[in-house]
Amino acid sequence: MRLTAIEEGHLRNGMPGTIGIAGLFPADGPPFDLAWLRARVRERWGGLERMNLTLRPPAGPAAFSGHRWAVRPFDPAAHIAADDRDLQTLLTDAVSRPLPEDRPLWRLLVTERAGESGEHAVVLLAHHALLDGRSLETLFRLLMDDARPSRPPVPGTAPARRPVRAAGVGRELRIIGARGRALPAAPTEDYAPSVAVVGLDAPVMRAARRQPEAGRGATLNELLLSSFAGALRARYGPLSAWPAGPAPFFGTVPVDLRGRHDAHRLGNGVTALRIPLPVDLDSPVARLRACQEEVAAFDHRCDAHRAILPPLLATARAMPWLAQVMARRLARPELTTSLCTAFKWRDHPSRLHGRALARVVPLPQLATPGTANLCLVHCADTYTLTVVSHLRTGDAEAIGGAVARELAAVAECEAPMDRSAREVRAR
């Protein structure tokens, strides 16, 4: 079975391609029993074809022959193991090297020392060619005690799509190809992968989500994009102080193209929308409003991508060298400098072998040198930001801390109720 052009691109972009999701559980219970976990995985995932796919190299010259998937049932004993590293070290090592290709491209690791508080963690890792972030979330939900079996896609139930105007397609193609800025460069020899997991204060996040004043409130994506823009301004100054002329700094937002009829389909079902981040605006709320205006256009932009992608991907699939050219080009820092993803874990409470899920930690992929990717997750009453950077050592922590400070600045902006109360007192 031939890989799709997107899958082929994830293999040919020159990076390890590992992504992941981790569930943290309180330290007051016994360690997870590996035999039990292997049995649960076999029960819940064993019948999913995607989890049984092994990668085969091209049969001929790589420029003209693509990789193929071959079905090879996974062995839980080979895929599921205990690990004695702390979570941050485990995740940093995971994004820095590819998974072995002699078996299906995923692993499930269990560590008893995830953090300083001694939480236990279950970590699912996979190559992006096999699974995207939404697929990891779907699989992790299937492991939970009260999970319902996912329904396979129903043929012929895809909703009717709105007509797409040629002008909208042309506009989106220009955005895809527009040259942006890379992050201000460090000496190449100083670049190194780093991962930071930042727990965000829940009351601060709740206050930030009520912004801006007299608005509808902010989504996680909008908050992440605007606070990242503020973090970049605090760290590097306004764009006029950056090199590379007047080009904007683009953030890239993965958007799921699956619908209700195939919401649980595994594989790669997302597209990427680029937006100029408002680094030059000096107010946290102004940056948030600017990002909300960009996000408001996502539905129509996704319609354009649904029109663009089928012919483009069909061509790239027929010519694997084109998939490689596209993947390498899109991996350049001035085109895809920062992926910014956010989602909410909606199943609460969730339990695994009777243990309550306390926190979800995402793991974005490592991109080319000069980039940083971010993912924010809301689970129960916890908010967790993960930064994966390919900058200087320690830059992931610095960016994570700067984003946390920007979120606090948004939260501290005067809320409508507070202002009204002061006006009443003044009268």
CSV table of C-alpha atoms in Angstrom, one decimal:
chain,number,residue,atom,x,y,z
A,1,MET,CA,0.0,0.0,0.0
A,2,ARG,CA,1.6,3.3,-1.2
A,3,LEU,CA,2.0,6.1,1.3
A,4,THR,CA,0.1,9.3,0.7
A,5,ALA,CA,2.0,12.4,-0.4
A,6,ILE,CA,1.6,13.8,3.1
A,7,GLU,CA,3.0,10.7,4.7
A,8,GLU,CA,5.8,10.5,2.2
A,9,GLY,CA,6.6,14.1,3.0
A,10,HIS,CA,6.9,13.4,6.7
A,11,LEU,CA,9.5,10.8,5.9
A,12,ARG,CA,11.5,12.9,3.4
A,13,ASN,CA,11.7,16.2,5.3
A,14,GLY,CA,15.1,15.3,6.9
A,15,MET,CA,13.8,15.2,10.5
A,16,PRO,CA,13.2,12.4,12.9
A,17,GLY,CA,9.4,12.9,12.7
A,18,THR,CA,8.5,11.7,16.2
A,19,ILE,CA,5.4,13.2,17.9
A,20,GLY,CA,3.7,12.1,21.1
A,21,ILE,CA,1.2,12.4,23.9
A,22,ALA,CA,1.6,11.6,27.6
A,23,GLY,CA,-0.9,11.1,30.4
A,24,LEU,CA,0.2,11.9,33.9
A,25,PHE,CA,-1.3,10.0,36.9
A,26,PRO,CA,-0.9,10.8,40.6
A,27,ALA,CA,2.0,9.2,42.4
A,28,ASP,CA,-0.1,7.8,45.3
A,29,GLY,CA,-0.9,4.5,43.4
A,30,PRO,CA,1.1,1.5,42.4
A,31,PRO,CA,3.1,1.5,39.2
A,32,PHE,CA,1.2,0.4,36.1
A,33,ASP,CA,1.4,-3.3,35.5
A,34,LEU,CA,3.0,-3.8,32.1
A,35,ALA,CA,1.3,-7.2,31.5
A,36,TRP,CA,-2.1,-5.6,32.1
A,37,LEU,CA,-1.2,-2.6,29.9
A,38,ARG,CA,-0.1,-4.9,27.1
A,39,ALA,CA,-3.3,-6.8,27.3
A,40,ARG,CA,-5.3,-3.5,27.2
A,41,VAL,CA,-3.4,-2.3,24.2
A,42,ARG,CA,-3.9,-5.6,22.3
A,43,GLU,CA,-7.6,-5.5,23.1
A,44,ARG,CA,-8.1,-1.8,22.1
A,45,TRP,CA,-5.6,-1.3,19.3
A,46,GLY,CA,-4.9,-4.8,18.0
A,47,GLY,CA,-7.7,-4.6,15.4
A,48,LEU,CA,-6.7,-1.2,14.1
A,49,GLU,CA,-5.0,-1.7,10.8
A,50,ARG,CA,-3.1,1.6,11.2
A,51,MET,CA,-1.3,0.3,14.3
A,52,ASN,CA,-0.1,-2.8,12.4
A,53,LEU,CA,1.6,-1.0,9.5
A,54,THR,CA,5.3,-1.4,9.0
A,55,LEU,CA,7.3,0.8,6.6
A,56,ARG,CA,8.9,-0.7,3.5
A,57,PRO,CA,11.6,1.3,1.6
A,58,PRO,CA,11.0,2.3,-2.1
A,59,ALA,CA,11.3,-0.6,-4.5
A,60,GLY,CA,13.3,1.4,-7.0
A,61,PRO,CA,15.0,4.8,-7.2
A,62,ALA,CA,13.7,7.0,-4.4
A,63,ALA,CA,12.9,9.9,-6.8
A,64,PHE,CA,10.4,7.7,-8.7
A,65,SER,CA,9.3,5.1,-6.2
A,66,GLY,CA,7.6,5.8,-2.9
A,67,HIS,CA,7.6,4.0,0.4
A,68,ARG,CA,4.9,1.4,1.1
A,69,TRP,CA,3.0,0.2,4.1
A,70,ALA,CA,2.9,-3.5,4.9
A,71,VAL,CA,0.6,-5.1,7.5
A,72,ARG,CA,2.6,-6.7,10.2
A,73,PRO,CA,0.8,-7.4,13.5
A,74,PHE,CA,2.5,-5.6,16.4
A,75,ASP,CA,3.9,-7.4,19.4
A,76,PRO,CA,2.9,-5.6,22.6
A,77,ALA,CA,6.0,-6.9,24.4
A,78,ALA,CA,8.2,-5.1,21.8
A,79,HIS,CA,6.1,-1.9,21.7
A,80,ILE,CA,5.4,-1.4,25.4
A,81,ALA,CA,8.2,-0.9,27.9
A,82,ALA,CA,9.1,0.6,31.3
A,83,ASP,CA,11.4,3.6,31.2
A,84,ASP,CA,13.4,5.1,34.1
A,85,ARG,CA,13.9,8.6,32.7
A,86,ASP,CA,12.1,11.7,33.9
A,87,LEU,CA,9.4,12.9,31.4
A,88,GLN,CA,11.3,15.9,30.1
A,89,THR,CA,14.5,13.8,29.3
A,90,LEU,CA,12.3,11.1,27.8
A,91,LEU,CA,10.5,13.6,25.5
A,92,THR,CA,13.7,15.4,24.5
A,93,ASP,CA,15.4,12.1,23.5
A,94,ALA,CA,12.2,11.0,21.7
A,95,VAL,CA,12.0,14.0,19.3
A,96,SER,CA,15.7,13.9,18.6
A,97,ARG,CA,15.8,10.4,17.0
A,98,PRO,CA,13.6,8.4,14.7
A,99,LEU,CA,11.7,5.3,15.8
A,100,PRO,CA,13.1,1.9,14.6
A,101,GLU,CA,11.6,1.0,11.2
A,102,ASP,CA,11.7,-2.8,11.7
A,103,ARG,CA,8.2,-2.7,13.4
A,104,PRO,CA,5.1,-0.4,13.3
A,105,LEU,CA,6.3,3.1,13.9
A,106,TRP,CA,5.0,3.7,17.5
A,107,ARG,CA,5.9,2.9,21.1
A,108,LEU,CA,4.2,3.1,24.5
A,109,LEU,CA,6.5,3.9,27.4
A,110,VAL,CA,5.7,3.9,31.2
A,111,THR,CA,7.8,5.9,33.6
A,112,GLU,CA,7.4,6.1,37.4
A,113,ARG,CA,9.3,9.4,37.8
A,114,ALA,CA,7.7,11.8,35.3
A,115,GLY,CA,8.3,14.9,37.4
A,116,GLU,CA,9.4,16.3,40.7
A,117,SER,CA,6.2,15.2,42.3
A,118,GLY,CA,6.7,11.6,41.3
A,119,GLU,CA,3.8,11.3,38.9
A,120,HIS,CA,3.5,8.2,36.8
A,121,ALA,CA,3.3,8.7,33.0
A,122,VAL,CA,2.2,6.7,30.1
A,123,VAL,CA,3.7,8.1,26.9
A,124,LEU,CA,2.6,7.3,23.3
A,125,LEU,CA,5.2,8.1,20.6
A,126,ALA,CA,4.7,7.7,16.9
A,127,HIS,CA,6.2,8.8,13.6
A,128,HIS,CA,4.2,11.6,12.0
A,129,ALA,CA,4.0,9.6,8.8
A,130,LEU,CA,1.9,7.0,10.6
A,131,LEU,CA,-0.2,9.2,12.9
A,132,ASP,CA,-1.0,12.9,13.4
A,133,GLY,CA,-1.7,14.6,16.7
A,134,ARG,CA,-5.5,14.1,16.5
A,135,SER,CA,-4.8,10.3,15.9
A,136,LEU,CA,-2.7,10.2,19.1
A,137,GLU,CA,-5.5,11.8,21.0
A,138,THR,CA,-8.0,9.3,19.6
A,139,LEU,CA,-5.8,6.3,20.5
A,140,PHE,CA,-5.1,7.6,24.0
A,141,ARG,CA,-8.8,7.9,24.6
A,142,LEU,CA,-9.3,4.4,23.5
A,143,LEU,CA,-7.0,3.1,26.3
A,144,MET,CA,-9.2,4.7,29.1
A,145,ASP,CA,-11.3,2.4,31.2
A,146,ASP,CA,-14.7,3.8,30.0
A,147,ALA,CA,-13.7,4.4,26.4
A,148,ARG,CA,-16.2,3.6,23.7
A,149,PRO,CA,-15.0,1.8,20.6
A,150,SER,CA,-14.5,4.3,17.8
A,151,ARG,CA,-16.8,4.0,14.8
A,152,PRO,CA,-15.1,3.5,11.4
A,153,PRO,CA,-15.7,6.1,8.7
A,154,VAL,CA,-19.1,5.6,7.0
A,155,PRO,CA,-18.8,5.7,3.2
A,156,GLY,CA,-21.0,8.3,1.5
A,157,THR,CA,-21.7,10.3,4.6
A,158,ALA,CA,-19.3,13.2,4.0
A,159,PRO,CA,-21.2,16.5,4.3
A,160,ALA,CA,-21.7,18.7,1.2
A,161,ARG,CA,-19.0,21.4,0.9
A,162,ARG,CA,-19.5,25.0,0.2
A,163,PRO,CA,-18.4,26.2,-3.2
A,164,VAL,CA,-14.9,27.7,-3.3
A,165,ARG,CA,-14.2,30.7,-5.4
A,166,ALA,CA,-11.1,30.8,-7.5
A,167,ALA,CA,-10.0,34.1,-5.7
A,168,GLY,CA,-10.0,32.3,-2.3
A,169,VAL,CA,-7.9,29.5,-3.7
A,170,GLY,CA,-5.5,32.0,-5.2
A,171,ARG,CA,-5.2,33.9,-2.0
A,172,GLU,CA,-4.5,30.8,0.0
A,173,LEU,CA,-1.8,29.7,-2.5
A,174,ARG,CA,-0.1,33.1,-2.1
A,175,ILE,CA,-0.2,32.7,1.7
A,176,ILE,CA,1.3,29.2,1.5
A,177,GLY,CA,4.2,30.4,-0.7
A,178,ALA,CA,4.8,33.8,1.0
A,179,ARG,CA,8.3,34.2,2.4
A,180,GLY,CA,8.3,35.0,6.1
A,181,ARG,CA,10.9,35.7,8.7
A,182,ALA,CA,12.8,33.1,10.6
A,183,LEU,CA,13.6,33.6,14.3
A,184,PRO,CA,16.7,35.7,14.8
A,185,ALA,CA,19.5,33.3,14.2
A,186,ALA,CA,22.1,31.9,16.6
A,187,PRO,CA,25.4,30.4,15.3
A,188,THR,CA,24.5,27.1,13.6
A,189,GLU,CA,26.8,25.2,15.8
A,190,ASP,CA,24.8,26.3,18.9
A,191,TYR,CA,21.5,24.7,17.7
A,192,ALA,CA,20.3,21.7,19.7
A,193,PRO,CA,16.9,20.1,20.4
A,194,SER,CA,15.3,21.0,23.7
A,195,VAL,CA,11.9,20.4,25.2
A,196,ALA,CA,10.1,22.3,28.0
A,197,VAL,CA,6.9,21.2,29.7
A,198,VAL,CA,5.3,24.2,31.5
A,199,GLY,CA,2.4,23.8,33.8
A,200,LEU,CA,0.2,27.0,33.6
A,201,ASP,CA,-1.8,28.4,36.5
A,202,ALA,CA,-5.4,27.4,36.1
A,203,PRO,CA,-7.0,30.7,37.6
A,204,VAL,CA,-4.7,32.7,35.3
A,205,MET,CA,-5.9,30.7,32.3
A,206,ARG,CA,-9.5,31.0,33.2
A,207,ALA,CA,-9.1,34.8,33.5
A,208,ALA,CA,-7.2,35.0,30.2
A,209,ARG,CA,-10.0,33.0,28.4
A,210,ARG,CA,-12.5,35.7,29.5
A,211,GLN,CA,-10.6,38.3,27.5
A,212,PRO,CA,-11.0,40.6,25.6
A,213,GLU,CA,-13.4,43.0,27.3
A,214,ALA,CA,-16.9,42.9,25.9
A,215,GLY,CA,-15.9,40.0,23.6
A,216,ARG,CA,-16.9,36.4,23.3
A,217,GLY,CA,-13.9,35.2,25.2
A,218,ALA,CA,-10.8,33.6,23.8
A,219,THR,CA,-10.1,30.1,22.6
A,220,LEU,CA,-7.0,28.2,23.5
A,221,ASN,CA,-5.6,28.6,20.0
A,222,GLU,CA,-6.2,32.3,20.0
A,223,LEU,CA,-4.5,32.7,23.4
A,224,LEU,CA,-1.5,30.5,22.4
A,225,LEU,CA,-1.0,32.5,19.1
A,226,SER,CA,-1.2,35.9,20.8
A,227,SER,CA,0.8,35.0,23.8
A,228,PHE,CA,3.5,33.5,21.6
A,229,ALA,CA,3.6,36.8,19.6
A,230,GLY,CA,4.0,38.7,22.8
A,231,ALA,CA,6.8,36.3,24.0
A,232,LEU,CA,8.7,36.9,20.7
A,233,ARG,CA,8.4,40.6,21.1
A,234,ALA,CA,9.6,40.4,24.7
A,235,ARG,CA,12.5,38.2,23.7
A,236,TYR,CA,13.6,39.6,20.3
A,237,GLY,CA,12.0,43.1,20.2
A,238,PRO,CA,9.5,44.4,17.5
A,239,LEU,CA,9.9,43.1,14.0
A,240,SER,CA,11.8,46.2,12.9
A,241,ALA,CA,14.6,45.0,15.1
A,242,TRP,CA,14.8,41.6,13.4
A,243,PRO,CA,16.8,40.8,10.3
A,244,ALA,CA,15.3,39.9,6.9
A,245,GLY,CA,13.5,43.0,5.9
A,246,PRO,CA,9.7,43.7,6.1
A,247,ALA,CA,8.4,40.2,5.8
A,248,PRO,CA,5.9,39.1,8.6
A,249,PHE,CA,6.5,36.4,11.1
A,250,PHE,CA,4.1,33.5,10.4
A,251,GLY,CA,2.8,31.0,12.9
A,252,THR,CA,1.4,27.8,11.4
A,253,VAL,CA,-1.8,26.3,12.9
A,254,PRO,CA,-2.6,22.6,12.2
A,255,VAL,CA,-6.4,22.3,11.5
A,256,ASP,CA,-8.2,19.0,11.4
A,257,LEU,CA,-10.1,18.4,8.1
A,258,ARG,CA,-11.9,15.4,9.5
A,259,GLY,CA,-15.7,15.7,9.9
A,260,ARG,CA,-18.2,14.0,12.1
A,261,HIS,CA,-18.4,11.1,9.7
A,262,ASP,CA,-14.7,10.2,10.0
A,263,ALA,CA,-13.7,12.0,13.3
A,264,HIS,CA,-11.9,8.9,14.6
A,265,ARG,CA,-10.0,8.1,11.4
A,266,LEU,CA,-6.4,7.4,12.1
A,267,GLY,CA,-3.5,8.6,9.9
A,268,ASN,CA,-2.9,12.2,8.7
A,269,GLY,CA,-6.1,14.3,8.3
A,270,VAL,CA,-4.9,17.9,9.0
A,271,THR,CA,-3.9,20.9,7.0
A,272,ALA,CA,-1.7,23.8,8.0
A,273,LEU,CA,-2.9,27.4,8.0
A,274,ARG,CA,-0.3,30.2,8.2
A,275,ILE,CA,-1.1,33.5,9.9
A,276,PRO,CA,1.0,36.6,10.5
A,277,LEU,CA,1.6,36.9,14.2
A,278,PRO,CA,1.1,40.4,15.6
A,279,VAL,CA,4.6,40.8,17.1
A,280,ASP,CA,4.6,44.5,16.5
A,281,LEU,CA,1.5,45.3,18.6
A,282,ASP,CA,2.5,46.3,22.1
A,283,SER,CA,-0.8,45.5,23.9
A,284,PRO,CA,-1.6,41.9,25.0
A,285,VAL,CA,-5.3,42.4,24.2
A,286,ALA,CA,-4.6,44.0,20.9
A,287,ARG,CA,-2.5,41.0,20.0
A,288,LEU,CA,-5.3,38.7,21.1
A,289,ARG,CA,-7.9,40.6,19.0
A,290,ALA,CA,-5.6,40.4,15.9
A,291,CYS,CA,-5.3,36.7,16.3
A,292,GLN,CA,-9.0,36.3,16.8
A,293,GLU,CA,-9.6,38.0,13.5
A,294,GLU,CA,-7.2,35.6,11.8
A,295,VAL,CA,-8.8,32.5,13.4
A,296,ALA,CA,-12.3,33.7,12.4
A,297,ALA,CA,-11.3,33.1,8.7
A,298,PHE,CA,-10.2,29.5,9.3
A,299,ASP,CA,-13.4,27.9,8.1
A,300,HIS,CA,-13.3,29.6,4.7
A,301,ARG,CA,-9.6,29.0,4.4
A,302,CYS,CA,-10.0,25.3,5.1
A,303,ASP,CA,-12.6,25.2,2.3
A,304,ALA,CA,-9.8,26.5,0.0
A,305,HIS,CA,-7.4,23.8,1.3
A,306,ARG,CA,-10.0,21.1,0.6
A,307,ALA,CA,-10.0,22.3,-3.0
A,308,ILE,CA,-6.2,22.7,-3.3
A,309,LEU,CA,-5.0,19.5,-1.6
A,310,PRO,CA,-6.5,16.6,-3.7
A,311,PRO,CA,-4.9,17.6,-7.1
A,312,LEU,CA,-1.7,18.7,-5.4
A,313,LEU,CA,-1.3,15.5,-3.4
A,314,ALA,CA,-2.3,13.3,-6.3
A,315,THR,CA,0.5,14.8,-8.3
A,316,ALA,CA,3.0,14.6,-5.5
A,317,ARG,CA,2.1,10.9,-4.9
A,318,ALA,CA,2.7,10.1,-8.5
A,319,MET,CA,6.1,11.8,-8.4
A,320,PRO,CA,7.8,11.0,-5.0
A,321,TRP,CA,10.6,13.5,-5.8
A,322,LEU,CA,8.0,16.2,-5.8
A,323,ALA,CA,6.8,15.2,-2.3
A,324,GLN,CA,10.4,15.5,-1.1
A,325,VAL,CA,10.9,18.9,-2.7
A,326,MET,CA,7.6,20.2,-1.1
A,327,ALA,CA,8.5,18.7,2.3
A,328,ARG,CA,12.0,20.2,2.3
A,329,ARG,CA,10.8,23.6,1.2
A,330,LEU,CA,8.0,23.8,3.8
A,331,ALA,CA,10.5,22.7,6.5
A,332,ARG,CA,12.6,25.8,5.9
A,333,PRO,CA,12.5,28.2,8.9
A,334,GLU,CA,11.2,31.2,6.9
A,335,LEU,CA,8.2,29.1,5.7
A,336,THR,CA,7.3,27.0,8.8
A,337,THR,CA,9.0,28.5,11.8
A,338,SER,CA,6.5,27.7,14.5
A,339,LEU,CA,3.6,25.2,14.6
A,340,CYS,CA,1.1,26.3,17.3
A,341,THR,CA,-1.5,23.7,18.4
A,342,ALA,CA,-4.0,23.7,21.2
A,343,PHE,CA,-6.8,21.3,22.2
A,344,LYS,CA,-9.0,20.3,25.1
A,345,TRP,CA,-9.2,16.8,26.6
A,346,ARG,CA,-12.9,16.6,26.8
A,347,ASP,CA,-13.4,13.3,28.6
A,348,HIS,CA,-13.4,14.0,32.3
A,349,PRO,CA,-12.9,12.2,34.5
A,350,SER,CA,-10.7,9.7,32.6
A,351,ARG,CA,-9.2,6.7,34.3
A,352,LEU,CA,-6.7,4.1,33.3
A,353,HIS,CA,-6.8,0.8,35.4
A,354,GLY,CA,-8.7,2.8,37.9
A,355,ARG,CA,-6.1,5.6,38.1
A,356,ALA,CA,-7.4,9.2,37.4
A,357,LEU,CA,-5.8,11.1,34.5
A,358,ALA,CA,-4.4,14.2,36.1
A,359,ARG,CA,-2.7,16.0,33.2
A,360,VAL,CA,-2.1,15.6,29.4
A,361,VAL,CA,1.3,16.5,28.0
A,362,PRO,CA,1.6,16.9,24.2
A,363,LEU,CA,4.8,16.5,22.3
A,364,PRO,CA,5.0,18.4,19.0
A,365,GLN,CA,7.6,17.3,16.4
A,366,LEU,CA,11.1,18.7,16.2
A,367,ALA,CA,11.5,20.9,13.1
A,368,THR,CA,14.6,22.1,11.3
A,369,PRO,CA,17.2,24.2,13.1
A,370,GLY,CA,16.0,27.8,13.8
A,371,THR,CA,12.4,26.8,14.7
A,372,ALA,CA,10.2,26.3,17.8
A,373,ASN,CA,6.9,24.4,18.0
A,374,LEU,CA,4.3,24.8,20.7
A,375,CYS,CA,1.3,22.9,21.9
A,376,LEU,CA,-1.2,23.8,24.7
A,377,VAL,CA,-3.6,21.3,26.3
A,378,HIS,CA,-6.5,21.8,28.7
A,379,CYS,CA,-7.3,18.7,30.8
A,380,ALA,CA,-9.7,18.8,33.7
A,381,ASP,CA,-8.4,21.9,35.7
A,382,THR,CA,-4.8,21.8,34.3
A,383,TYR,CA,-3.2,23.6,31.4
A,384,THR,CA,0.0,22.4,30.0
A,385,LEU,CA,2.3,24.0,27.4
A,386,THR,CA,5.0,22.0,25.7
A,387,VAL,CA,7.7,23.8,23.7
A,388,VAL,CA,10.0,21.8,21.3
A,389,SER,CA,12.7,24.1,20.0
A,390,HIS,CA,15.6,23.6,17.7
A,391,LEU,CA,17.5,26.7,18.8
A,392,ARG,CA,20.1,27.1,21.5
A,393,THR,CA,20.1,24.9,24.5
A,394,GLY,CA,17.6,26.2,27.0
A,395,ASP,CA,15.6,28.2,24.6
A,396,ALA,CA,12.5,25.9,25.0
A,397,GLU,CA,12.3,26.8,28.7
A,398,ALA,CA,12.9,30.5,27.9
A,399,ILE,CA,10.1,30.6,25.3
A,400,GLY,CA,7.8,28.6,27.6
A,401,GLY,CA,8.4,31.0,30.5
A,402,ALA,CA,7.9,34.0,28.2
A,403,VAL,CA,4.5,32.6,26.9
A,404,ALA,CA,3.4,32.0,30.5
A,405,ARG,CA,4.2,35.6,31.4
A,406,GLU,CA,2.3,36.9,28.4
A,407,LEU,CA,-0.8,34.8,29.4
A,408,ALA,CA,-0.6,36.3,32.9
A,409,ALA,CA,-0.5,39.8,31.3
A,410,VAL,CA,-3.7,39.0,29.3
A,411,ALA,CA,-5.4,37.7,32.4
A,412,GLU,CA,-4.5,40.9,34.3
A,413,CYS,CA,-6.2,43.2,31.8
A,414,GLU,CA,-9.2,44.9,33.2
A,415,ALA,CA,-12.4,42.8,32.8
A,416,PRO,CA,-15.7,44.5,32.1
A,417,MET,CA,-17.2,43.5,35.4
A,418,ASP,CA,-14.3,44.9,37.4
A,419,ARG,CA,-14.4,48.2,35.4
A,420,SER,CA,-18.2,48.6,35.9
A,421,ALA,CA,-17.8,47.9,39.6
A,422,ARG,CA,-15.2,50.7,39.9
A,423,GLU,CA,-17.4,53.1,38.0
A,424,VAL,CA,-20.3,52.4,40.3
A,425,ARG,CA,-18.1,53.0,43.4
A,426,ALA,CA,-16.8,56.2,41.9
A,427,ARG,CA,-20.4,57.5,41.4
